[in-house]
Structures are given as C-alpha cells and as structure tokens.
XYZ file of C-alpha atoms in Angstrom:
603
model
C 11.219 -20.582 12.808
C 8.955 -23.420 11.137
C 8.747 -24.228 6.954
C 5.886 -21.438 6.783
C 8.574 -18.590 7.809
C 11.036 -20.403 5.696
C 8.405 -20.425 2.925
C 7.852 -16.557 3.778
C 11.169 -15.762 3.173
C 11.604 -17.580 -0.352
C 8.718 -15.780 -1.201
C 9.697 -12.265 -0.111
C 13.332 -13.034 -1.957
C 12.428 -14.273 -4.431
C 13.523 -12.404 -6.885
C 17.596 -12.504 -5.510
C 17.497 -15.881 -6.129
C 16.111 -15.906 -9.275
C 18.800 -13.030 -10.494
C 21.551 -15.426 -8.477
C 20.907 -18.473 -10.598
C 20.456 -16.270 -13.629
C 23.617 -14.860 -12.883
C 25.348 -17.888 -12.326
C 24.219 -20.045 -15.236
C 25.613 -16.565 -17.361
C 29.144 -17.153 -15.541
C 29.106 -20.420 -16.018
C 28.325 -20.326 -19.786
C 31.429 -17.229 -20.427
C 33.711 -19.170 -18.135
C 32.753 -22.169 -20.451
C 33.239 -20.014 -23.984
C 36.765 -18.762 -22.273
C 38.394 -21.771 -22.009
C 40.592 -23.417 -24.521
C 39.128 -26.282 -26.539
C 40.263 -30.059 -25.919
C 39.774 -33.080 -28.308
C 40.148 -35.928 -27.047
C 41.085 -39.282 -29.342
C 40.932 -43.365 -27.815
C 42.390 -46.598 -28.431
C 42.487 -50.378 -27.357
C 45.241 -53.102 -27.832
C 44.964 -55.964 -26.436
C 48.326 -58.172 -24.350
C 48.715 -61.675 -26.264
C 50.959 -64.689 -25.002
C 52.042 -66.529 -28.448
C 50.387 -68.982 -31.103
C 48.147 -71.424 -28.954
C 49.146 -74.862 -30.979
C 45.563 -76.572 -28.883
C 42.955 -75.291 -26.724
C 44.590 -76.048 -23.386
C 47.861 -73.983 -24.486
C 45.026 -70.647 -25.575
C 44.064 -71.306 -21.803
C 46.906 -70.982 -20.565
C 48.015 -68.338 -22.844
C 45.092 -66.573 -21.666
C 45.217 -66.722 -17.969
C 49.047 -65.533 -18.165
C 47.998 -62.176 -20.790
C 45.737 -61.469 -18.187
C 48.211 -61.709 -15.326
C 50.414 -59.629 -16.990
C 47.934 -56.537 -17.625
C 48.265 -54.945 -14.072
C 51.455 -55.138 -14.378
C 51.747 -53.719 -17.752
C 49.359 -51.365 -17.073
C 51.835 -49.388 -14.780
C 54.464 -49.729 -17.846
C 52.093 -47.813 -20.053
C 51.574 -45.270 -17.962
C 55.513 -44.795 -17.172
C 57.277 -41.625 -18.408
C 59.400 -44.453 -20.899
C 56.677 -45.116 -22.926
C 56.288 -40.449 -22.732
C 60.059 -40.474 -24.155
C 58.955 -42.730 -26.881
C 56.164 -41.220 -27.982
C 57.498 -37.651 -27.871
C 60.557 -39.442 -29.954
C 58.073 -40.909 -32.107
C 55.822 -37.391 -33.323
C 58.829 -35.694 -33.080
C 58.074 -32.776 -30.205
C 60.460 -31.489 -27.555
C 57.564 -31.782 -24.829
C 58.658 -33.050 -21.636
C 57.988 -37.191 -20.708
C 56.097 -36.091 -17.929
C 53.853 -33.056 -19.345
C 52.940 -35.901 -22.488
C 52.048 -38.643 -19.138
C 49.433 -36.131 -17.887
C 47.925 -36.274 -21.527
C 47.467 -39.900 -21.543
C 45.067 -42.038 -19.793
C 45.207 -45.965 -19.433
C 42.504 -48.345 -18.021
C 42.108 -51.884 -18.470
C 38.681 -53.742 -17.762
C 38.670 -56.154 -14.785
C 39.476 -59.594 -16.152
C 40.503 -58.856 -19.164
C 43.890 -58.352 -21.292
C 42.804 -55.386 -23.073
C 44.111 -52.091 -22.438
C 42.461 -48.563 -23.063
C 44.369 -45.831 -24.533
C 42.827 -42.002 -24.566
C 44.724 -38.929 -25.092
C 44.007 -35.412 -25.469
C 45.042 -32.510 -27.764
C 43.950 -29.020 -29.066
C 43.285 -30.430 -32.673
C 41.623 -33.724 -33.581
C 44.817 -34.590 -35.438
C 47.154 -34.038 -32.210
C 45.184 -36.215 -30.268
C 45.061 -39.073 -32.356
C 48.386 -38.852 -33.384
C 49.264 -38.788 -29.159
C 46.959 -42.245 -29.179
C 49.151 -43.896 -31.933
C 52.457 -42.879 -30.513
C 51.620 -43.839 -27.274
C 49.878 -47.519 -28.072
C 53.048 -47.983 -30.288
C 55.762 -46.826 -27.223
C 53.923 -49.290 -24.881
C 54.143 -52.485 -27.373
C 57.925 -51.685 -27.644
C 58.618 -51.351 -24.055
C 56.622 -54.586 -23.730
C 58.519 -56.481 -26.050
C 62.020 -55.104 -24.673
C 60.620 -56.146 -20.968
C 59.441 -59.525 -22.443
C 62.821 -60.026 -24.280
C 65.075 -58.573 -21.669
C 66.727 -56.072 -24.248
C 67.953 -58.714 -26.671
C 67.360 -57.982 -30.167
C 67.707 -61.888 -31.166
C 64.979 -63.488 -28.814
C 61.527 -63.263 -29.466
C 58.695 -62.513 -27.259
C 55.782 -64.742 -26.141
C 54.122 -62.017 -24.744
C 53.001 -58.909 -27.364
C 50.716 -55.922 -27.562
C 48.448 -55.979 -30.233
C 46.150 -52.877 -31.263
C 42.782 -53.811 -31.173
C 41.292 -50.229 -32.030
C 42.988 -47.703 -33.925
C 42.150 -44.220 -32.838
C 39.755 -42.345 -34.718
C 39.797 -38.665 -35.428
C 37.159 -36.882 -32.837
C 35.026 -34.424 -34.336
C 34.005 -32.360 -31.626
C 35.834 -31.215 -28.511
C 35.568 -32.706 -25.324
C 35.946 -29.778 -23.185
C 35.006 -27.465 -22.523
C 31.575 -28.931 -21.868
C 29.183 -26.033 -21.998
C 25.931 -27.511 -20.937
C 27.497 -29.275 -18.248
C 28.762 -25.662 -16.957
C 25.783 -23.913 -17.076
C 23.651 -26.774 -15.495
C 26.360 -26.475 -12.628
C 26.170 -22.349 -12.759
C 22.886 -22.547 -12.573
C 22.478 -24.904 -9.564
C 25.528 -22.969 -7.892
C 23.649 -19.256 -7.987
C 20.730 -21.161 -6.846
C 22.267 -22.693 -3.680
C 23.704 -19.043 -3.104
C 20.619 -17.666 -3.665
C 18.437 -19.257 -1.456
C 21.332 -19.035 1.348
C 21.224 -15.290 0.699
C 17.599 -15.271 1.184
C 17.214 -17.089 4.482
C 20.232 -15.037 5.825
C 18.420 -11.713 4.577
C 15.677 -13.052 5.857
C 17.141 -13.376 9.200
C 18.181 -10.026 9.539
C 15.718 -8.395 7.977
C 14.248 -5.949 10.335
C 11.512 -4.308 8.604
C 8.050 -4.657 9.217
C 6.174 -5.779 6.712
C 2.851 -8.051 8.061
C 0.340 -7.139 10.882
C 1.857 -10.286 12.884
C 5.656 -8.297 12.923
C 3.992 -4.942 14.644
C 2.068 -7.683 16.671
C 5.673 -9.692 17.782
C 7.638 -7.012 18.519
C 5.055 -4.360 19.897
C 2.455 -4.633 22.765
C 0.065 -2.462 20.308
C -2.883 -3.288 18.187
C -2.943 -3.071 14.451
C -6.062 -0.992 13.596
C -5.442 -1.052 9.931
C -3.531 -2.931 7.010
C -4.113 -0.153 4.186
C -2.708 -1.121 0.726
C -0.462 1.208 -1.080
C -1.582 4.135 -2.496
C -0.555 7.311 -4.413
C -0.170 10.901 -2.499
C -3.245 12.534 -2.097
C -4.823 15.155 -5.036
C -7.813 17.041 -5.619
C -9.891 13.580 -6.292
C -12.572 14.917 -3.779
C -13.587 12.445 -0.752
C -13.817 9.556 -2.785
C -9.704 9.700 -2.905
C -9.103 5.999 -2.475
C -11.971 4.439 -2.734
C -11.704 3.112 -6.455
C -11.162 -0.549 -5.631
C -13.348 -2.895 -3.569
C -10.148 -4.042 -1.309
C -8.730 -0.033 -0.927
C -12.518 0.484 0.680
C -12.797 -2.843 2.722
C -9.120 -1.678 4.184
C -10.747 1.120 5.132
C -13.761 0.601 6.366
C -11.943 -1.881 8.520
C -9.607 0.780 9.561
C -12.517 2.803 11.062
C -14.253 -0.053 12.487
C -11.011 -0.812 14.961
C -11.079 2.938 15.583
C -14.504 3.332 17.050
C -13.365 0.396 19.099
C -10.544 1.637 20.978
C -12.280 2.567 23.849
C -15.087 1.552 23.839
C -16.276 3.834 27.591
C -14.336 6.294 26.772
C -13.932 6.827 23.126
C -11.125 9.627 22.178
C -12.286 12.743 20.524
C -8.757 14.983 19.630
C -6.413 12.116 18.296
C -2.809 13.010 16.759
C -1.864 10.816 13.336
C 2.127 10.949 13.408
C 4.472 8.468 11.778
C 8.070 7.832 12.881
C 9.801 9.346 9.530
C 8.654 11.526 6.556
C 7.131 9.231 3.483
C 5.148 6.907 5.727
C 2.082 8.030 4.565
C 0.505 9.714 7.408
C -1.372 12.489 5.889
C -2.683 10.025 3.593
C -3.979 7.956 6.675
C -4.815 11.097 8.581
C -7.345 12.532 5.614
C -8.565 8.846 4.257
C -9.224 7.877 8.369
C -11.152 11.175 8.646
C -13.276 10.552 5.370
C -14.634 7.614 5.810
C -15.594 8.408 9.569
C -17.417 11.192 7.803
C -18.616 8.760 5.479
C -20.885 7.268 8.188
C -22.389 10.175 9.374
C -19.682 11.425 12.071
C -18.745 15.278 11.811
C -15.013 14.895 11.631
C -12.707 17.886 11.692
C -9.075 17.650 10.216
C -6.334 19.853 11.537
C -3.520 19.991 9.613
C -0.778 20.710 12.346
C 2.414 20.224 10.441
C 3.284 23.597 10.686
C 7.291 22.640 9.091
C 5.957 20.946 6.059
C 1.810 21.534 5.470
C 0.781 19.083 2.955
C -2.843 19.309 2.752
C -4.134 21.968 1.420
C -1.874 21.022 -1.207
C -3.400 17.762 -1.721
C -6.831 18.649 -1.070
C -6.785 21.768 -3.099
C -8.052 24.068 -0.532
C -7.513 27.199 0.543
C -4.220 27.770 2.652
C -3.260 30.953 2.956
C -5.047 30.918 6.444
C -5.645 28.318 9.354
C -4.265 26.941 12.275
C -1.685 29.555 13.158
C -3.884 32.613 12.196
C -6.392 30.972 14.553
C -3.419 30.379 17.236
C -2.253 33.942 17.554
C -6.296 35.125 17.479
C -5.958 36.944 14.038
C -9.328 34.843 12.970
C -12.166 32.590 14.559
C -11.659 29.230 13.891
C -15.225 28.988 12.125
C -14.163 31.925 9.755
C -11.284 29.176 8.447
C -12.722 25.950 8.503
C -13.390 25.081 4.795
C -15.853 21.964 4.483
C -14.554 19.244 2.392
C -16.655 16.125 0.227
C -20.181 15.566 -0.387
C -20.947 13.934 3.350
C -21.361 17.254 4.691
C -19.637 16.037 8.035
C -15.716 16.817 6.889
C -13.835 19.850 8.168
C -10.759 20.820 7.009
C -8.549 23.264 9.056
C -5.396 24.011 7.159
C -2.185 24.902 8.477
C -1.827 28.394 7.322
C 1.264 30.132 6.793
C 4.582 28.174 8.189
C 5.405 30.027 11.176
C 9.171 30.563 13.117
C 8.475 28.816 16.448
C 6.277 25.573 15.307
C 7.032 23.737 18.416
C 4.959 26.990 20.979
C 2.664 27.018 18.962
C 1.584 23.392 19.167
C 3.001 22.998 22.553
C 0.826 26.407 23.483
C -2.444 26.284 25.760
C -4.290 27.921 22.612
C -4.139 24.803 20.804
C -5.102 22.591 23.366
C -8.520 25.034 24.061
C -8.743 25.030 20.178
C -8.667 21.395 19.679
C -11.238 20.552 22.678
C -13.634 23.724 21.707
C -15.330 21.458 19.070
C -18.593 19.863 19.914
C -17.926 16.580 21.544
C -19.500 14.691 19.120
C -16.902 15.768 16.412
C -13.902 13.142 16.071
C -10.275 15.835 16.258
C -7.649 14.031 13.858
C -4.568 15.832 14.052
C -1.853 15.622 11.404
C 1.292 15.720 12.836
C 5.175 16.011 11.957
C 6.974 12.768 12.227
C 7.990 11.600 15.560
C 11.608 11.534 15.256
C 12.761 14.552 13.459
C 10.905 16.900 15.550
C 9.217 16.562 19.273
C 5.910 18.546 17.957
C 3.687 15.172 17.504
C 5.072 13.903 20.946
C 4.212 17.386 22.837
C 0.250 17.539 21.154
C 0.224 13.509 21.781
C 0.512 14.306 25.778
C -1.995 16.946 25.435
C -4.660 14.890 23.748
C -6.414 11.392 23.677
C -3.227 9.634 22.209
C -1.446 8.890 18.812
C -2.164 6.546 16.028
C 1.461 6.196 14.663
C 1.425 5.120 10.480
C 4.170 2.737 9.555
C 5.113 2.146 5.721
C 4.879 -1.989 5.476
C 8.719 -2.811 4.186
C 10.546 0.460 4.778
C 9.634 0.884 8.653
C 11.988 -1.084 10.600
C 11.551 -2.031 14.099
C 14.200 -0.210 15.373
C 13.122 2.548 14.111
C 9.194 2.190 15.551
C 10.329 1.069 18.743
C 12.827 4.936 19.054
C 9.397 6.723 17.688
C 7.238 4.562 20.446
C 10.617 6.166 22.975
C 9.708 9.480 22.303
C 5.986 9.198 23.332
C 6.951 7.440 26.478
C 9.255 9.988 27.138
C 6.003 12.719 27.694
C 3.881 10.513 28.825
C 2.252 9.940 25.150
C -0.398 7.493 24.765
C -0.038 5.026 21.480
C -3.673 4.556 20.694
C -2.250 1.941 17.615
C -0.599 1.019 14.612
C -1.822 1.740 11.046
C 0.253 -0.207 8.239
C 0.598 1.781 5.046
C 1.201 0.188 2.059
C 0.903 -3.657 2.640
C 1.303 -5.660 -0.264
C -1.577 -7.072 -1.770
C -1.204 -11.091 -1.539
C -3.210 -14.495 -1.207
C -6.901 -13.967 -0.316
C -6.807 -9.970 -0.581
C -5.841 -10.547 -4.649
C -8.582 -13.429 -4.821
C -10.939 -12.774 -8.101
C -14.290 -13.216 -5.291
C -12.617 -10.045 -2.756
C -13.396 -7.792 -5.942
C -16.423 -9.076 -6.032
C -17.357 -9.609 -3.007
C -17.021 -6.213 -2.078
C -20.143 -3.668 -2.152
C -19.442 0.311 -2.330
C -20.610 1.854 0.515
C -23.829 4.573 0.451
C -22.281 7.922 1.548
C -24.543 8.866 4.371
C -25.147 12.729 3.768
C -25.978 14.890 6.544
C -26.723 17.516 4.589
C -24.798 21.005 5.861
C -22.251 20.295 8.351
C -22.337 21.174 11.901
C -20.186 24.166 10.734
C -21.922 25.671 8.526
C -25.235 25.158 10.761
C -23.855 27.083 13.455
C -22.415 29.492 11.041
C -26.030 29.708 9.807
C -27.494 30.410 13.150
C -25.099 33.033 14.061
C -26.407 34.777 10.236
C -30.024 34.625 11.508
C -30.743 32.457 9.164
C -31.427 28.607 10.378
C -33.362 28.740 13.784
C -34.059 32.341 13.963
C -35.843 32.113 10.905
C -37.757 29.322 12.107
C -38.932 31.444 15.321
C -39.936 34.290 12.373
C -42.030 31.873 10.869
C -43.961 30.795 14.340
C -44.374 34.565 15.150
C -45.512 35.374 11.852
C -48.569 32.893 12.249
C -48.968 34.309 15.810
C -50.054 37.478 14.193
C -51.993 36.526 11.779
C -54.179 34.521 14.190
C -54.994 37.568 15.961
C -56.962 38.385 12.790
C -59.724 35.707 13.689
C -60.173 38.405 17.125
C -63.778 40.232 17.163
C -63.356 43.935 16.989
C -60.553 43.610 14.434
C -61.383 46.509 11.100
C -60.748 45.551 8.104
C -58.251 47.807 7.819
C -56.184 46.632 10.651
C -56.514 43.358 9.164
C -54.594 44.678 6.212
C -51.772 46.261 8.049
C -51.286 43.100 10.428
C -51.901 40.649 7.232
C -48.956 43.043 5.699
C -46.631 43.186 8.927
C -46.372 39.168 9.077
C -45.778 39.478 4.992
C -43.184 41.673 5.382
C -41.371 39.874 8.208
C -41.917 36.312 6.291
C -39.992 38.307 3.060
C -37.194 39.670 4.900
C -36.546 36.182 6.702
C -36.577 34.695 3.763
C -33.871 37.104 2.177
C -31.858 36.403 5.495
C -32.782 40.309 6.564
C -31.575 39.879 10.074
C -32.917 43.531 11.275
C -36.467 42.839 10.836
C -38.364 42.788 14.377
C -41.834 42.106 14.464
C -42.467 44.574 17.521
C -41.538 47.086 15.467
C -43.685 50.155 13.609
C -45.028 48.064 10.742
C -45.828 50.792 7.876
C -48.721 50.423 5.684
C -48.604 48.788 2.261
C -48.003 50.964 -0.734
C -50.747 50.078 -2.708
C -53.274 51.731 -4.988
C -56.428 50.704 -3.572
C -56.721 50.809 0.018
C -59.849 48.263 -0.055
C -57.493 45.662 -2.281
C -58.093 42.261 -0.613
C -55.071 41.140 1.781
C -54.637 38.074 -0.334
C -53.507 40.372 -3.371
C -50.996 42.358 -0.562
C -49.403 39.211 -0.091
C -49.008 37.583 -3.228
C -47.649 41.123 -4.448
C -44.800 41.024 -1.580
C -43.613 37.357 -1.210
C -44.358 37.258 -5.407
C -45.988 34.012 -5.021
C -48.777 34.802 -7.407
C -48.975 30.780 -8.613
C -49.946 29.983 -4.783
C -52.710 32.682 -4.271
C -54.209 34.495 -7.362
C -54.766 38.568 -6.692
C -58.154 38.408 -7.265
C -59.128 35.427 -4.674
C -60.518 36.271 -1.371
C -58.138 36.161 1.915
C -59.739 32.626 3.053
C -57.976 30.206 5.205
C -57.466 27.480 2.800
C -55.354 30.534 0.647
C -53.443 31.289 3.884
C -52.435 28.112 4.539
C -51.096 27.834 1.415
C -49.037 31.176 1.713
C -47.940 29.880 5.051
C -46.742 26.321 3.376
C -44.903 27.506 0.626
C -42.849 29.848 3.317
C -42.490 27.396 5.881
C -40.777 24.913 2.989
C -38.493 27.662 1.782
C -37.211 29.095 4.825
C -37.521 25.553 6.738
C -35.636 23.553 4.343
C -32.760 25.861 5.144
C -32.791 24.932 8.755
C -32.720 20.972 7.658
C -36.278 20.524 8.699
C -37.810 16.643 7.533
C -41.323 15.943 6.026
C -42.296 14.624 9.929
C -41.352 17.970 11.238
C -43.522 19.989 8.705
C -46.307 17.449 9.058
C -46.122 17.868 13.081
C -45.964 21.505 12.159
C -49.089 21.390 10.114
C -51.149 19.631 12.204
C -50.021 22.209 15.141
C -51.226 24.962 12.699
C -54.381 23.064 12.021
C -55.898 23.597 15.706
C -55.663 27.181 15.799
C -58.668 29.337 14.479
C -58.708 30.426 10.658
C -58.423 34.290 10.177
C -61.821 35.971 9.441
C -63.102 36.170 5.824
C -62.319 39.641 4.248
C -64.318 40.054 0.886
C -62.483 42.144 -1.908
C-alpha cells in the first residue's frame, strides 16, 4: 500500500476525522470548563551570610549563601516549614497536603530561592506564599542557631519578592485543552481512517472490480435517480451522465468482437443496485445509434418498468409465455429513435422461476431478428436463481454493482451462482461512482457535445406489423401493378371506353391502397365508374376518386405529363409509408420514364 492509497483513504474518510477532532477539541473544552479553578501566587527571598565589613568578606559571604542553597532548598520543601505555615494562617490542613501546594526552585548559581503556591482564591494563594517564605526563614535561623534563642545567625533568609495577588487562574488552562483535544481526535481520527480503510471491503473504483475480479469494467455510470416517465432522454441531462454512457456502449459492442452477443441478461447481486436503470439507459443509447434494441423486462417477482417508463403493463412477457398473445401484439415502442422495444413483464405470475427457466422463453428471446440487441432485466442474483437459469440459456450476464454499497464478498457469492450453471459474466457495470478529479473538471462540461439521435424512422416492429396490415410492401407492389395497367392503355385496339374502365380499375386500386383496403385485387371484376357522362375524360374519373383535384384539373385532357403527376403524388403518399428515400423514388421515376405514355383521350 503506497502514499497514493494512503492518500485515498484520507480522502474517502475524511469526514470521521474531521467529526473526531471536532469532537475532541468539544471534550477537551467541557472537561476544561468542569474542572475547579486554581490561582496560583509566587515569591523570591534570597539566603544572606551577615554584614560584609570589606569586599573580600561579601566574597566570601557570597560563595558560602550559595553553598548553603541546595541544602536549604530541601529545608523549604520539608513538611516543618508545612507545620509552620499551616500554624501561621491558622488551618487544620495536614503538613503534607500544604507540601504538595508549594513549589521551590532556586536558579543555578545563585542564593535566591523561588516560592509559588497555589489556592482556589487569589487571596489563599498568596497568603500560602507568605506563610511559607516566612516558615522557611525561621527554620533557617533555628538550623543556623542550633535552637538557641540567644545566638544570632550569620546566615538569614531575606524576601526579595513579596507575592502578589494573581488575577486570573492558572488552571484550568482552556486553550491549552482544546489545542490538545483537538490534536488528540485528530490522531484518532486518522488511525480510524486507515484502519477503516483497511477493512473496508466495498467496491468503490473501476481498479477494486479490476483487483479482485478477472472481469472487465464496461462502464463507470455516475449516480442517478430511479427511472420516470422522462422519455429516452432519461439521463442524458449532463455532458459527463452521456459521456458515461456512451462509453458504456462503446465497451459493449466490443465484447466480442466475432461473435457479438444478441440476448444478454442485466442482473445485479442485490436489490437497489441499479440494474433496471442500467438495463433501460444501456438499451437507449444502443438505440440511440441506430441499433433496434428490444427490452424484456423479466423480473417477473418485482416488475419495475413499466412503472418507470409509464407504459402499458397489464400484458407482456408471461401472457406471451403461456401463448395468450403474440409477442408483436405486446411490444410497445419506446423514445423518438424508433429502434427501442419495450416488452413488459405483465402480470406477476405463481411459478416465476418455469417460466424463465421454460423452453418458451428461450424460443421467445432468440425469435427476434438477429440484428436486434435482447437486454434482459433480471431479478438479483442472490435472492432468487431466475437471472442465473436465463444467464445459462443466453449469451451471458452483465452484472451492475452500486460503487460503495457492493462489497466484494458479496460480488464474488453473485459471480458463485453463475458458475454454478455454467453462466457466462460478460462484465461489470459500476452504478453510481462518485464524481471526482478530472470527471468534475469545469472543461469535461464543456468538452462534452450532445449526441444527434439517429432516427430510423418506424421500428422494425412496427414495419413488420405494417407488412402483415398490407400496408408497407404490399402497397408498394399495388402501386407497380397499378402502372402495369395503365400502360396497357398505350396498346392499339384499345376503345375509348375500355380506356375508361382500365384508367378507373388502377384508380380504384391506388384509393383503396392508400386507405390500407387490404381486399382489393386487381384481377378482380372492376365495375364501371358512376359517373354522369359516360364520354367525361379519364383525367376528371381520377381526380374525382383519389380527390386530388389540385394535381389534375377535371377539365384537362388524360395526357401523360397529367398521369405522371397522378402517379407521383400516389407513389409519395403510399411510399413514404413504406420508408422509401428521395433515391428510391428518383430510381423509380426514371424506371417509369422508359415505358410508353398512355394514348391521348380528348374530352
């Protein structure tokens, strides 16, 4: 473990140690404000050996004073001079509980001797100074004299200093305490960091999946709220939310790259860890890109997404199951890409485990085109073995872990249960990483372009639905055999009369195309206009069915510039519901363009 995981740990705990310090500057300060308050009051006196008659005899005076201090120092501090002072102020405290009051010190080489005493009042304490300066000159004197009251002493203590009143207490001393508090919580805190640290099991960076796990990290996905009826841009409202994900789906098309997995499951290890969120976000932006993307919501204990997604849900994925309805008659397609399916769960069934575990859903999940990208919302893997069962049965898992609550003990028992069936872990997407360092920086917001939603128009369900309708190709082959017939007008031999009722057959057939009439046959009996005048130009017949009357005026001639023009403004309508491009009409124009105009018909 180098200073950068050190550093990494400070970080991540940093607020414990913060509250630790706080904490203990706070019990420092009311340990301080809980004590009782101590003055403390000093002295000085000074040890003298008699009258110096000349400067040699001070000398000498001197140098003995000074021998005499370490000797009298031990006198002053003697429970005698406690007796006499306790005599003195007139208190029955002990000798010895007076000593521990008093402190003496003497300066090296010098005579003079330091008194200090303390006391709960100013007054006690200076009074304790006096007593006590006095009780060591008079044990002095009776040591100097040897107890006779008649001979005088050469040797004397003199007071120097007389002790002053203190004004403010000496202890407690409250900033002293708290400095100390302070610096105590933060030793503890910092200890209690590293040692959380150390034990902390949870997996919170892409290099902790990485250490512990022989799997890839396909995504770091910052935290984000459950999922509501915000439409496909769910997500998506901040430059780093969409650079996570479009990252995300970039290591997904890479898994494999020869063979890339169509029907994957999207389980976590434990409810909350997000994987519906991953599941739906991981399935819109693949859509985003132009990939028809179906999502099957196969939590059949606890469906979540048509919740979410506002959708309906009183039918899906078990109605489908148990063959009650086709799966196309219950896909509902989802956001503005046109390429997002959503299969809903349905009604919670009794037996959730057969049902997924059934050979149903496997045909149901691989019945999709093969183009189409299968995501598979899943219960969790530990609870319940129904993610583990449709994992074996389909291209693998991506398993979501929630960065700082998924521990890994608790991946490594989820990763158990899909080795257990054989499972295969396609990789790891962490949910809810904590946005630090360069993913915060001011230029990542900037940086960061939205992405173009690439629209596909109607989805690959609804084309198919459209097809089975009669409405997308069929139409188109309507169209074709409409202009087969009304070349055969051009044919010598041809009355006008015939060239009415054919003109009026196509009409009819182009009309009831249009209105998605899938009875109408061409082969058919064709009957006769009703109109007033049976010599009324075929141009007017026309523009009175298909009520087009800005394209070809009633009173025109049928001429092949007007029946191009009738032709055109079908082919748009009814080919712009197949998905048809401007290239394909203009190849379709210039195919028209070769074959012969129909003969003139005058009015």
């Amino acid at each position: 473990m180098g200073l950068v995981d050190y550093a990494r740990m400070l970080r991540a705990h940093w607020l414990t140690i913060v509250l630790l310090t706080l904490v203990g500057g706070a019990l420092a300060y009311a340990w301080a404000l809980s004590q009782p308050q101590v003055y403390t009051a000093s002295g000085s006196a000074v040890l003298t050996a008699g009258v110096a008659e000349d400067l040699e005899t001070a000398e000498l005076g001197d140098r003995y004073a000074k021998s005499l201090v370490s000797s009298y120092l031990d006198v002053a501090r003697s429970q005698k001079v406690g007796e006499y002072a306790a005599d003195e102020l007139g208190i029955t405290v002990s000798a010895g509980a007076l000593t521990s009051r008093v402190s003496v010190s003497s300066p090296s080489d010098s005579a003079t001797l330091r008194f200090s005493a303390t006391g709960p009042t100013p007054e006690a304490a200076r009074d304790l100074v006096s007593a006590w300066i006095a009780g060591t000159a008079a044990v002095v004197a009776e040591i100097e004299t040897g107890g006779s009251s008649s001979a005088e002493s050469v040797v004397r203590l003199e007071v120097l200093d007389e002790p002053g009143l203190p004004t403010s207490p000496s202890s407690p001393n409250i900033q002293r305490a708290v400095v100390l508090g302070i610096l105590a919580g933060l030793v503890v805190g910092v200890g209690v960091a590293f040692v959380r640290g150390a034990l902390d099991r949870r997996l919170r960076r892409r290099e902790d999946v990485e250490r512990d796990f022989d799997l890839p990290v396909l995504g770091t996905v910052p935290l984000v709220r459950q999922l509501s009826r915000s439409g496909s841009t769910f997500g998506g409202e901040t430059p780093v939310m969409k650079e996570a994900l479009r990252a995300l789906r970039t290591n997904f098309q890479f898994i494999d790259i020869d063979r890339p997995p169509r029907v994957i499951v999207v389980t976590s290890s434990l409810m909350g860890d997000g994987k519906s969120t991953m599941a739906y976000m991981l399935a819109d932006v693949l859509a985003a890109l132009g990939k028809d993307v179906i999502l099957v919501d196969a939590d059949l204990r606890r469906p979540r997404l048509a919740q979410y997604l506002g959708l309906e849900g009183s039918l899906g994925l078990t109605d489908v199951l148990v063959g009650r309805v086709d799966p196309l008659d219950v896909l509902q397609d989802y956001g503005p890409t046109g390429h997002l399916s959503i299969l809903t769960a349905g009604q919670v069934p009794p037996n959730p485990s057969e049902l997924v575990a059934s050979d149903a859903m496997k045909t149901l999940l691989y019945s999709f085109p093969e183009d189409t990208v299968v995501l598979v919302d899943t219960p969790p893997l530990i609870p319940v073995t129904d993610a583990a069962v449709l994992a074996a049965r389909t291209d693998g898992a991506l398993v979501v872990a929630r960065a700082g609550r998924t521990t890994v003990d608790v991946l490594d028992r989820a990763l158990a249960s899909l080795d257990r069936v054989d499972g295969h872990p396609l990789g790891v997407i962490l949910n809810g990483v904590t946005l630090k360092g360069i993913d915060k920086a001011a230029y990542a917001r900037e940086y960061a372009e939205p992405e173009e939603t690439q629209s596909g128009g109607e989805s690959w369900v609804s084309r198919l639905r459209a097809r089975l309708a009669g409405i997308g190709e069929p139409a188109a082959e309507v169209v074709e055999e409409a202009d087969l017939e009304k070349a055969d007008l051009d044919e010598p031999g041809a009355a006008d009369g015939d060239d009415a009722a054919v003109a009026t057959d196509a009409d009819d057939a182009l009309a009831a195309a249009a209105d998605g009439d899938d009875e109408v046959a061409l082969d058919g009996p064709v009957e006769e206009s009703e109109t007033e005048d049976d010599d009324a130009p075929v141009g007017s017949t026309l523009a009175d069915e298909v009520d087009i009357d800005d394209e070809i005026d009633a009173e025109d001639e049928w001429v092949a510039d007007g029946d191009d023009a009738v032709s055109d403004a079908l082919d748009d309508e009814l080919l712009a519901e197949d998905g048809w491009d401007d290239d394909d009409r203009e190849a379709d124009a210039s195919r028209r363009s070769e074959q012969p105009a129909p003969a003139n018909s005058e009015a």
